[in-house]
Tab-separated table of C-alpha atoms in Angstrom:
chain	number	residue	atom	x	y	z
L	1316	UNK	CA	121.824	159.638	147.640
L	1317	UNK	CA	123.000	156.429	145.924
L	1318	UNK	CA	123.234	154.475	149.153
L	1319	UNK	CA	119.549	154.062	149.957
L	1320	UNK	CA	118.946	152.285	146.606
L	1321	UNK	CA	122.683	149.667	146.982
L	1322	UNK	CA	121.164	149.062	150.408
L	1323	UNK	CA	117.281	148.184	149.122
L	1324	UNK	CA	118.376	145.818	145.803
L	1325	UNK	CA	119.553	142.857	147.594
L	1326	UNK	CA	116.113	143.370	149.729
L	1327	UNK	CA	113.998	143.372	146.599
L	1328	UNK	CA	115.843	140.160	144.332
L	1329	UNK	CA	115.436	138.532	147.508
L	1330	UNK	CA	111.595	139.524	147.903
L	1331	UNK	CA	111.208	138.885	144.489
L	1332	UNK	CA	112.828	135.071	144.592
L	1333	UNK	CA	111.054	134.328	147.783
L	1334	UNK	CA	107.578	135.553	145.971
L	1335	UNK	CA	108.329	133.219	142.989
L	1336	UNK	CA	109.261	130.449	144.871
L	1337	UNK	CA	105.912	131.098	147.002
L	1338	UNK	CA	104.108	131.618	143.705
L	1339	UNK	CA	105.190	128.441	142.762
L	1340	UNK	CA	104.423	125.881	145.504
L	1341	UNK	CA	101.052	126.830	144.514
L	1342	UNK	CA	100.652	126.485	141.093
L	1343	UNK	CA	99.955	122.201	140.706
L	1344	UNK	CA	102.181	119.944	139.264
L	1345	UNK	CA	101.685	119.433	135.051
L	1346	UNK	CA	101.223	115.394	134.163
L	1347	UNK	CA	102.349	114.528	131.483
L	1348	UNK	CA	99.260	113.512	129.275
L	1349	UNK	CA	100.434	110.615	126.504
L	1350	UNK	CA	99.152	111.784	122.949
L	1351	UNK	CA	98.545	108.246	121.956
L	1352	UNK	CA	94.733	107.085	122.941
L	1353	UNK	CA	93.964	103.312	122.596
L	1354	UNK	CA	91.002	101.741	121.504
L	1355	UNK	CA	89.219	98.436	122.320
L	1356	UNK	CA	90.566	96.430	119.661
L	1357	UNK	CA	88.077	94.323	117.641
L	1358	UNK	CA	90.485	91.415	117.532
L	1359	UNK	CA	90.553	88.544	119.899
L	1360	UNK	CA	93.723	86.364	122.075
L	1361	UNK	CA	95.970	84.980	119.481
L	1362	UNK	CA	95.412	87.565	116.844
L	1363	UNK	CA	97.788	88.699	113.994
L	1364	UNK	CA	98.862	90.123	110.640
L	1365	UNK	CA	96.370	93.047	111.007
L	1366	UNK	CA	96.097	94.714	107.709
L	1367	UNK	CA	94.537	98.534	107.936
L	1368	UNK	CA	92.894	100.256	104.413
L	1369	UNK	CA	90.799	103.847	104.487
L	1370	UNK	CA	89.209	104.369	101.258
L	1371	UNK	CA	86.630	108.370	101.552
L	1372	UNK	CA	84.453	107.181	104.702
L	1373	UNK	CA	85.045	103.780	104.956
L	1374	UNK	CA	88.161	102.634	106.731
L	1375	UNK	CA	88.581	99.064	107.842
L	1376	UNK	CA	90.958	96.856	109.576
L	1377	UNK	CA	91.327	92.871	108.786
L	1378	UNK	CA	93.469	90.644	110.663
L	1379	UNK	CA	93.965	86.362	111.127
L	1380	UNK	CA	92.957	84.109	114.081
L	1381	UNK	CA	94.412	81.147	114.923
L	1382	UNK	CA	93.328	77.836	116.862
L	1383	UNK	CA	95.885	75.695	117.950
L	1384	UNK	CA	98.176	74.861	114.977
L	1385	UNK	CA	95.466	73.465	112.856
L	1386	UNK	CA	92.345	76.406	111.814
L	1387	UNK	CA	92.941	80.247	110.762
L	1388	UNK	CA	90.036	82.871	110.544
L	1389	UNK	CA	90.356	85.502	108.634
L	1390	UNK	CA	88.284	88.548	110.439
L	1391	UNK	CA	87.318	92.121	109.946
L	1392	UNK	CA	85.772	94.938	111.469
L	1393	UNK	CA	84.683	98.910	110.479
L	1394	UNK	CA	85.796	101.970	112.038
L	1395	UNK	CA	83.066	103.690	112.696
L	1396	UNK	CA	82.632	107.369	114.468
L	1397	UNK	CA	86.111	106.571	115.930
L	1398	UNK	CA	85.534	102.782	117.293
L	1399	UNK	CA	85.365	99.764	116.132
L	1400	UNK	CA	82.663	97.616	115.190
L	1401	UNK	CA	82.112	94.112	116.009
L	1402	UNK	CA	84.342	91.840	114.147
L	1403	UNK	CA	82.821	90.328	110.856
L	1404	UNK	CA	83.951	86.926	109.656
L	1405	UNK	CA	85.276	86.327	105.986
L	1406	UNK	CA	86.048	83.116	105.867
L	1407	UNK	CA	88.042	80.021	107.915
L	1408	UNK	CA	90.654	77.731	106.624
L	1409	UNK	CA	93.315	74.833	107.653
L	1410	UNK	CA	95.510	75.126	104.380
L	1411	UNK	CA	96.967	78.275	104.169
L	1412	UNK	CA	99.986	79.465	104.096
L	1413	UNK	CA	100.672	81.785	107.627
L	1414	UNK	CA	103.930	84.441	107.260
L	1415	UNK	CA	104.695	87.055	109.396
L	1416	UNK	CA	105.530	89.522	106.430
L	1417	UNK	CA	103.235	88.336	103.755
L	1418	UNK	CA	99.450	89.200	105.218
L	1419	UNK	CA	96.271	89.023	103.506
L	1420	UNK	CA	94.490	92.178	103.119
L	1421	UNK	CA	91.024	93.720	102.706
L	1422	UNK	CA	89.830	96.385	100.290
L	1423	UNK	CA	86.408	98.688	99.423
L	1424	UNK	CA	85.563	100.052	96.698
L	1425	UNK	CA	81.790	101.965	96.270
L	1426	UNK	CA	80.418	98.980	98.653
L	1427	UNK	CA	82.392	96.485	97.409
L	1428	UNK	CA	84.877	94.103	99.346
L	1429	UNK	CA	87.750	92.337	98.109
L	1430	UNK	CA	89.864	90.590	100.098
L	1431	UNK	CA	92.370	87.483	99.707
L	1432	UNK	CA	94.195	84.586	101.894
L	1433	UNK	CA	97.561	82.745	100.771
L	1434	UNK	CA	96.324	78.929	100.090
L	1435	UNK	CA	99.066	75.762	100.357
L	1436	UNK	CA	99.191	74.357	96.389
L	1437	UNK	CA	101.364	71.339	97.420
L	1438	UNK	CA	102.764	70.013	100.484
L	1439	UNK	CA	105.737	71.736	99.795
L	1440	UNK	CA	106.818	74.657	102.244
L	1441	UNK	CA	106.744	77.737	99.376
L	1442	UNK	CA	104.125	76.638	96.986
L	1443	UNK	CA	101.004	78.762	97.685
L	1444	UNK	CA	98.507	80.310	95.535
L	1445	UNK	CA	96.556	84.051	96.024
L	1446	UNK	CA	92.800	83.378	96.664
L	1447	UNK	CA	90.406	85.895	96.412
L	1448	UNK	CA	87.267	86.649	98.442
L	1449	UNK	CA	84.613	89.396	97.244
L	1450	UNK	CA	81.210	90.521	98.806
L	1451	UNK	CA	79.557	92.624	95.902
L	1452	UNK	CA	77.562	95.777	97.410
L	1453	UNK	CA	73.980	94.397	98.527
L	1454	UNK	CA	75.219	90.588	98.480
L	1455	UNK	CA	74.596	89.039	101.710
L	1456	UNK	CA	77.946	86.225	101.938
L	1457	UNK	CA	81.365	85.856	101.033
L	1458	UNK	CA	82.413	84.386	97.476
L	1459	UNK	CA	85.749	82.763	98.539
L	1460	UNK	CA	89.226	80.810	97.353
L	1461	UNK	CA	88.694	82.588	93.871
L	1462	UNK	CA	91.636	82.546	91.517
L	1463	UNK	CA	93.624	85.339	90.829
L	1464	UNK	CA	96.395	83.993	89.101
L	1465	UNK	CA	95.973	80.831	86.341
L	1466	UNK	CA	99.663	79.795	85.849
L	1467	UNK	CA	99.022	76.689	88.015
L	1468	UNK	CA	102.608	76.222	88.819
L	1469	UNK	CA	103.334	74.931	92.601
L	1470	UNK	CA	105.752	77.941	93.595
L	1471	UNK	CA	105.378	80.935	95.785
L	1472	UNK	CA	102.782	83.817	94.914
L	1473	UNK	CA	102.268	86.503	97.359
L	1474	UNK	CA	102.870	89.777	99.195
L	1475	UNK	CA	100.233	91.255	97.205
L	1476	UNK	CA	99.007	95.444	96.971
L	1477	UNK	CA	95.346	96.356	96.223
L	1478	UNK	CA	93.615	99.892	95.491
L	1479	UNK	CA	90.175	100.732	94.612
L	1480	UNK	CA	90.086	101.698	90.492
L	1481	UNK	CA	87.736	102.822	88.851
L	1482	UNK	CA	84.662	100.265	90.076
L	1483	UNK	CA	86.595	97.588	90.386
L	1484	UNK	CA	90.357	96.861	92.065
L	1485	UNK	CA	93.957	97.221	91.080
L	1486	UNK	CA	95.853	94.418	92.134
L	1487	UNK	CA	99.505	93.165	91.777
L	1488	UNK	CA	102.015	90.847	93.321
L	1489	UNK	CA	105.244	88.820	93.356
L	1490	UNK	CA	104.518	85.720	90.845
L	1491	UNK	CA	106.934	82.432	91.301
L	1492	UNK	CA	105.676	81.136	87.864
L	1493	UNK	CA	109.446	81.089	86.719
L	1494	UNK	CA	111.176	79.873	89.652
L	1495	UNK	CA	109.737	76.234	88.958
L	1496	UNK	CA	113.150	74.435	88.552
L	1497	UNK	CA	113.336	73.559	84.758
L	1498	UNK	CA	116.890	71.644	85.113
L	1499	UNK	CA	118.812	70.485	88.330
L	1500	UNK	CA	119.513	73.980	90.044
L	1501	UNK	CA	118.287	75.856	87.062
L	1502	UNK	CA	115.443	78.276	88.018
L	1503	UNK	CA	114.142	81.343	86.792
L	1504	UNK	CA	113.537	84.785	88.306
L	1505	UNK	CA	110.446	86.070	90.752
L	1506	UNK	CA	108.460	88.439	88.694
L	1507	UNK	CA	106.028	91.242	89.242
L	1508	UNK	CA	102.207	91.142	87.948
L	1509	UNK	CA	99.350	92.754	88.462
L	1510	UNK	CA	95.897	93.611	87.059
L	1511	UNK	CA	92.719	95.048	87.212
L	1512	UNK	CA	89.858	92.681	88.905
L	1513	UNK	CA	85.936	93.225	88.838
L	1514	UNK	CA	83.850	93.681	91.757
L	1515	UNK	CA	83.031	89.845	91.334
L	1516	UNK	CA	86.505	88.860	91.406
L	1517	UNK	CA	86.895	88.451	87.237
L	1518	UNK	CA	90.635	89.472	86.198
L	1519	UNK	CA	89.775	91.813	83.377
L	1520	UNK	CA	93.181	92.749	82.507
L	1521	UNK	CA	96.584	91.291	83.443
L	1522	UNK	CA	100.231	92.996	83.030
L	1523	UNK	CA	103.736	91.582	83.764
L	1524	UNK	CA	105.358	94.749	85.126
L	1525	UNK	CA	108.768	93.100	85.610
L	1526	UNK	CA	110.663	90.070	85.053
L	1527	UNK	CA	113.308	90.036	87.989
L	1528	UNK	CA	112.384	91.298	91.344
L	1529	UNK	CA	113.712	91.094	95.314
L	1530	UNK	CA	111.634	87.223	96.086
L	1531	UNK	CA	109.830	88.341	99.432
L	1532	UNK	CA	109.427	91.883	99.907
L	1533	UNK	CA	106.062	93.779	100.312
L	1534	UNK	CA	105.002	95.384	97.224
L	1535	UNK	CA	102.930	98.751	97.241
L	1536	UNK	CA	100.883	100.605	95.128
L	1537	UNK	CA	98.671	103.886	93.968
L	1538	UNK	CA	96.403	105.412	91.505
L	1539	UNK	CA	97.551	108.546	90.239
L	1540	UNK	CA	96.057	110.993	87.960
L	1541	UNK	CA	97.965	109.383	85.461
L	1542	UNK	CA	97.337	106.275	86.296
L	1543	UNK	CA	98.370	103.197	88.559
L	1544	UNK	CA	101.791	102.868	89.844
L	1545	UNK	CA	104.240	100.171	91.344
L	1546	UNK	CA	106.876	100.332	93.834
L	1547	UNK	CA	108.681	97.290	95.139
L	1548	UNK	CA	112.243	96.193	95.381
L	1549	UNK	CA	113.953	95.116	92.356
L	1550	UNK	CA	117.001	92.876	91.975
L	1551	UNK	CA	119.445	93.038	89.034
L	1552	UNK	CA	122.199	90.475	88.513
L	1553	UNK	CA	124.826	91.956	90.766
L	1554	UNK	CA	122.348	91.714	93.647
L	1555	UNK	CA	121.888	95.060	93.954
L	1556	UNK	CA	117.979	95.412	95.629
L	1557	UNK	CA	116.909	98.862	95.350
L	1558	UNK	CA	114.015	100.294	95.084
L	1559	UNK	CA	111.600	100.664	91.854
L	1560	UNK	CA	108.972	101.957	90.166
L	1561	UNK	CA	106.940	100.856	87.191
L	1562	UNK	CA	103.742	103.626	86.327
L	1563	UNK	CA	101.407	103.423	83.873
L	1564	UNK	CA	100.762	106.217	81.547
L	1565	UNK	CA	98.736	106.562	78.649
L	1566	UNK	CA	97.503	102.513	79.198
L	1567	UNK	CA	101.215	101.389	78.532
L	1568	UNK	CA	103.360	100.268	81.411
L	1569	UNK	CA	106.710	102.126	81.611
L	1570	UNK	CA	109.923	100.769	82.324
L	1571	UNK	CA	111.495	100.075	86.093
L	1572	UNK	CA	113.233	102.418	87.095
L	1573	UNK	CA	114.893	103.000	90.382
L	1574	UNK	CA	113.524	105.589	92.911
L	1575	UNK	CA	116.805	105.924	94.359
L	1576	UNK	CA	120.221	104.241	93.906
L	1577	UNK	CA	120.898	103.501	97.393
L	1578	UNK	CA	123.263	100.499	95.490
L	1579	UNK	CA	122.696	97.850	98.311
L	1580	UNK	CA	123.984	94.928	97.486
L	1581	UNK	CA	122.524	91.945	99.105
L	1582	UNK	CA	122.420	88.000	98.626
L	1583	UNK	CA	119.444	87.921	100.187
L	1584	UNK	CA	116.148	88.865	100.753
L	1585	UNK	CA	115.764	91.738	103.333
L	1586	UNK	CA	112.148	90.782	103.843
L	1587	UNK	CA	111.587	95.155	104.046
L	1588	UNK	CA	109.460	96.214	101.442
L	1589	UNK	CA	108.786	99.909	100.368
L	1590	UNK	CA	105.234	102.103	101.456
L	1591	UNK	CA	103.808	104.907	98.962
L	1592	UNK	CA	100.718	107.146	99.475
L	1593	UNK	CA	99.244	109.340	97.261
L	1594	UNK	CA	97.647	112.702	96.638
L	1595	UNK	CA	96.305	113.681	93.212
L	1596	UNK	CA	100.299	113.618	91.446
L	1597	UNK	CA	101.960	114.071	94.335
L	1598	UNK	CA	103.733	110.903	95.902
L	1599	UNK	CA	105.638	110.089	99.066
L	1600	UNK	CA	107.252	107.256	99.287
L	1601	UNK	CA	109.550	105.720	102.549
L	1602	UNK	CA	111.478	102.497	102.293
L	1603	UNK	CA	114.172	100.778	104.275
L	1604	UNK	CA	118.088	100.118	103.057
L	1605	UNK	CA	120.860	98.911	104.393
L	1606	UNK	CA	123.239	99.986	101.544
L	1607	UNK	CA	126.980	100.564	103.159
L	1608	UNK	CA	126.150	98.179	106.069
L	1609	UNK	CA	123.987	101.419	107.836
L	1610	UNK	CA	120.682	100.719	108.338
L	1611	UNK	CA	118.209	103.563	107.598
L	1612	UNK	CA	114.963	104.745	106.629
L	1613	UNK	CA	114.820	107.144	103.972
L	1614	UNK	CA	111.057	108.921	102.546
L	1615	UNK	CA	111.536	110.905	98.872
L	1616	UNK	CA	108.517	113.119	97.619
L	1617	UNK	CA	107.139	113.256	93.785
L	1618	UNK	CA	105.366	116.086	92.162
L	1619	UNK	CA	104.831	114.150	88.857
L	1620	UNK	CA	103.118	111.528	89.190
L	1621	UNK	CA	106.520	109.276	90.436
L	1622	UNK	CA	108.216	110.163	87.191
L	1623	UNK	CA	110.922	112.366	89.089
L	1624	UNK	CA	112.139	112.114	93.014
L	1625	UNK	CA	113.697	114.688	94.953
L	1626	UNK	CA	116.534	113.809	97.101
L	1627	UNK	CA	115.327	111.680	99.849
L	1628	UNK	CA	114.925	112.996	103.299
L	1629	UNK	CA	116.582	110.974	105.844
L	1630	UNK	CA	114.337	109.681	108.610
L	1631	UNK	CA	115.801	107.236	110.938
L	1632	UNK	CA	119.458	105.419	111.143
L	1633	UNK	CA	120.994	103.244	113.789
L	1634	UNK	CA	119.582	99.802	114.724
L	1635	UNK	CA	116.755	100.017	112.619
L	1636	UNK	CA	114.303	97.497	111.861
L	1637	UNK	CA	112.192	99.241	108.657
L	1638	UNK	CA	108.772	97.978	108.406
L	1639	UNK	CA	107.539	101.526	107.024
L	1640	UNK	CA	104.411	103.246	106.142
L	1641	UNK	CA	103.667	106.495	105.227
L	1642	UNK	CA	100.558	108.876	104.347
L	1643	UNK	CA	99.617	112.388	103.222
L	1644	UNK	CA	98.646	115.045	105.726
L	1645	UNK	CA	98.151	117.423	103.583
L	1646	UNK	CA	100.218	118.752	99.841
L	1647	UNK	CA	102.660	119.926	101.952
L	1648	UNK	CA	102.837	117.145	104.397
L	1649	UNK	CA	103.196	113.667	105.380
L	1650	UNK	CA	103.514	110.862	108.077
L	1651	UNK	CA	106.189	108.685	107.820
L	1652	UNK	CA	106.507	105.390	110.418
L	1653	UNK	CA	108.951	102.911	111.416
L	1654	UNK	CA	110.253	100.305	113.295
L	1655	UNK	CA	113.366	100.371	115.551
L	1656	UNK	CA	115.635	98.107	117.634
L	1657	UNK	CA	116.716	98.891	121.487
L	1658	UNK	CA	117.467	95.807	123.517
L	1659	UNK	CA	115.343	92.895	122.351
L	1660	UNK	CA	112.398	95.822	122.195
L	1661	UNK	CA	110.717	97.100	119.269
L	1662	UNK	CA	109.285	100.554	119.320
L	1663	UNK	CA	107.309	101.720	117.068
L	1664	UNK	CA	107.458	105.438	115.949
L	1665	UNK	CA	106.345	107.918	113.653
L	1666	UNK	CA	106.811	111.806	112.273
L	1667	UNK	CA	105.598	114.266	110.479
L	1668	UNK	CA	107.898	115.590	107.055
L	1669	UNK	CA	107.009	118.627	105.272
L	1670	UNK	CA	108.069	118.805	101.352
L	1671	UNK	CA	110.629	121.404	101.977
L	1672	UNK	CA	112.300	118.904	104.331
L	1673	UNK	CA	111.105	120.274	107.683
L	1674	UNK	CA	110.590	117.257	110.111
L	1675	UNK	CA	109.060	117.008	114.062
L	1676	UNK	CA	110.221	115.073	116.724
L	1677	UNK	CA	109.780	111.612	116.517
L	1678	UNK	CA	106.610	110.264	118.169
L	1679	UNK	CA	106.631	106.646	120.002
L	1680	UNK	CA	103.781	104.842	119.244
L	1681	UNK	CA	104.325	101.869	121.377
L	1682	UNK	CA	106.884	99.648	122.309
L	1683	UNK	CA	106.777	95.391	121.431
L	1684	UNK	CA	108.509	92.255	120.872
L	1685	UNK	CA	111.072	92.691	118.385
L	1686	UNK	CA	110.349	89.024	117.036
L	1687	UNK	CA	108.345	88.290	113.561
L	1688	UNK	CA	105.453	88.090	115.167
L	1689	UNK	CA	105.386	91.232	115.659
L	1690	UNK	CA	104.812	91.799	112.033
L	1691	UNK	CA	104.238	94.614	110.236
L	1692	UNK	CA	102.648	97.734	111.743
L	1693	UNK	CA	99.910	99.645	110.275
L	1694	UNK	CA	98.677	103.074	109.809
L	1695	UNK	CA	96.173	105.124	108.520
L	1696	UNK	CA	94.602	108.961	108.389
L	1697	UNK	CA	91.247	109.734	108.819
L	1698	UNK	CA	90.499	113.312	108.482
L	1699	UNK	CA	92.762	114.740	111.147
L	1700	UNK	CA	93.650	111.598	113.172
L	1701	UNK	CA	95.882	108.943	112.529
L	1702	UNK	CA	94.706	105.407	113.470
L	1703	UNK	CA	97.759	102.641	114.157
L	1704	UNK	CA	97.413	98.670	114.458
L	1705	UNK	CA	99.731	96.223	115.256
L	1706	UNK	CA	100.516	93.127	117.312
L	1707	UNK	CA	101.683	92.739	120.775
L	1708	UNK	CA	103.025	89.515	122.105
L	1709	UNK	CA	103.019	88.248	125.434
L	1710	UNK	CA	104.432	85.110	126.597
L	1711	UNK	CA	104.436	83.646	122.806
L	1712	UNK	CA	100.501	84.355	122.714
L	1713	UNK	CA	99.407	87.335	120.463
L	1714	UNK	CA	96.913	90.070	120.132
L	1715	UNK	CA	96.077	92.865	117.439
L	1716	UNK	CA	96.062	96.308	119.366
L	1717	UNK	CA	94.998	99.628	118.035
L	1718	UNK	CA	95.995	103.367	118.503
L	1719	UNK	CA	94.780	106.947	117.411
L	1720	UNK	CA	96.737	110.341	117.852
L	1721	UNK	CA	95.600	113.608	116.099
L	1722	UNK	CA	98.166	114.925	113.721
L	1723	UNK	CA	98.251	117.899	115.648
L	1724	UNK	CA	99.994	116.665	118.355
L	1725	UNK	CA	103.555	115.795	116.257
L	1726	UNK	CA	105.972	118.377	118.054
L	1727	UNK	CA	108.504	120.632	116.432
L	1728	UNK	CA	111.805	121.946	117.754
């Protein structure tokens, strides 16, 4: 009675394969759909340095224009129900000083803009002062090339971080005052400052936060509950360029102290500064090392206010180019971005880290030159989306682009 059922099973797997393959000649082919959506950039040919800032509903995105060798314009523009607005102007110039890795920046606070431009001093190729620009809520124009700093000294001042405080702005930066040379080859150090600046660009309070640091990295910066905080990378006398944080707590500035001691050891500036964003106490910070000659990106979470760091969470290694940036998701969550190296091609990418260490796949962003002028890639959250900027270059002529993905769409294995 067996035999009828050894003699119908090879009939019915081969029904059943034939019905599947049937089945599936008829279901249409899946695209694949890129996650990535971009938007009509604001910024025209031979665009650069774009600089992108989200403070409750306002989020903005500034960038530089150049004509010819000779006139910059510095230009913004509002994101506004997802697109941008028509680029504003803030102000032109034909002395400033133009670096890949040291961009000016815009800020809001309550209304209030604050923005600045790196002006020429001297002739000479690293003396540049920090000018200010600031459009009051209600005022109808631009009060530019205000003073920030009043040391006076032709050396380099730049790569500066600014955060809304309070109703006015916390701003610091990397101060040359004490690299003038004093005696043939005698020079001091590059120190860190910073201070708190009025909606009419008055300097109501200045600090210096520390009196040796890395010469031309990007500095970064929060408020906490506590207060303000400072990361940037420091360099001691052995060379050793890790990096730091200062915080302030209780109105007195504490002392640096490293976030990690990756221990790399460099004669040199790696031009790679640090990114930190904060929620409430809670910080997340991602840099870029190349301690033991392996290049990485690391991100390390604090529940304190930046007082104590976990362990950091390793992000990316290989060929890797830094230029990071990173945001909160949520208290649980943030986005951490990157650059990396693969044949003369930069690609940009980004992923999601959870507290407890749990990470997605890594998302490409885009792919560009992997010269300087490809700067420094930006990103930023608004509500559930994550909005990128950066610039592509084609044939040696440039052009600020821009990007938006939901943080939903970050897979997981």
């Amino acid at each position: 009675m067996q035999l009828p059922f050894k003699i119908c099973l090879p009939f019915l797997v081969l029904t059943l394969l034939v019905g599947c393959k049937e089945e599936a000649k008829k279901q249409p082919q899946k695209e694949e759909v890129s996650v990535i959506e971009e938007l009509n950039s604001p910024a025209q040919s031979s665009s650069s340095l774009p600089h992108l800032m989200a403070n409750k509903d306002v989020t903005l995105l500034s960038w530089v224009e150049t004509v010819g060798d000779t006139i910059a314009t510095f230009k913004y523009a509002e994101l506004i129900e997802g697109q941008w607005q028509p680029a504003q102007v803030i102000l032109n110039g034909t002395d400033w000083f133009i670096n890949w890795a040291d961009y000016p920046m815009i800020s809001e606070n309550n209304g209030n803009l604050w923005s600045h431009v790196l002006k020429k001093s001297t002739k000479g190729t690293y003396s540049y002062d920090i000018k200010m620009n600031v459009k009051p809520k209600g005022a109808s124009a631009w009060q530019t090339n205000l003073v920030l700093h009043t040391d006076g000294t032709p050396t380099e001042h730049g790569f500066v971080s600014v955060q809304p405080y309070n109703d006015a702005f916390f701003v610091n930066w990397l101060d040359g005052r004490n690299t003038e040379e004093y005696e043939v080859g005698e020079r001091g150090a590059m120190t860190l400052r910073a201070g708190i600046v009025s909606a009419n660009g008055k300097m109501l309070k200045e600090y210096e936060l520390d009196v040796k640091t890395c010469d031309c990295c990007q500095t970064t910066s929060a408020i906490t509950d506590n207060g303000p905080v400072v990361i940037y990378r420091d360099r001691s006398d052995e060379e050793i360029r890790d990096i730091y944080i200062v915080r302030q707590v209780n109105g007195e500035w504490t002392t640096p102290k490293a976030i990690h001691e990756d221990n790399w050891q460099i004669k040199g500036c790696p031009v790679n500064g640090p990114k930190v964003a904060v929620l409430g106490n809670n910080l997340a910070v991602a840099w870029f090392t190349g301690a033991e000659n392996k290049q990485k990106v690391q991100l390390a979470f604090s529940t304190d206010g930046g007082d104590v760091f976990k362990e950091p969470i390793l992000i990316a290694k290989g060929t890797i180019m830094g230029r990071v940036d990173v945001l909160w998701v949520d208290e649980d969550s943030a986005v951490v971005s990157w650059m990396e190296a693969d044949d003369k091609i930069a690609v940009f990418k980004a992923m999601m880290v959870f507290t407890d260490g749990t990470i997605s796949q890594k998302q490409v962003i885009t792919t560009m030159s992997d010269s300087r002028k490809s700067g420094f890639p930006q990103m930023e959250i608004v509500e559930e989306t994550l909005y990128f900027a950066w610039t592509e270059e084609i044939k040696t002529v440039t052009k600020v682009r821009t990007a938006k993905m939901s943080v939903e769409d970050f897979s997981f294995n």
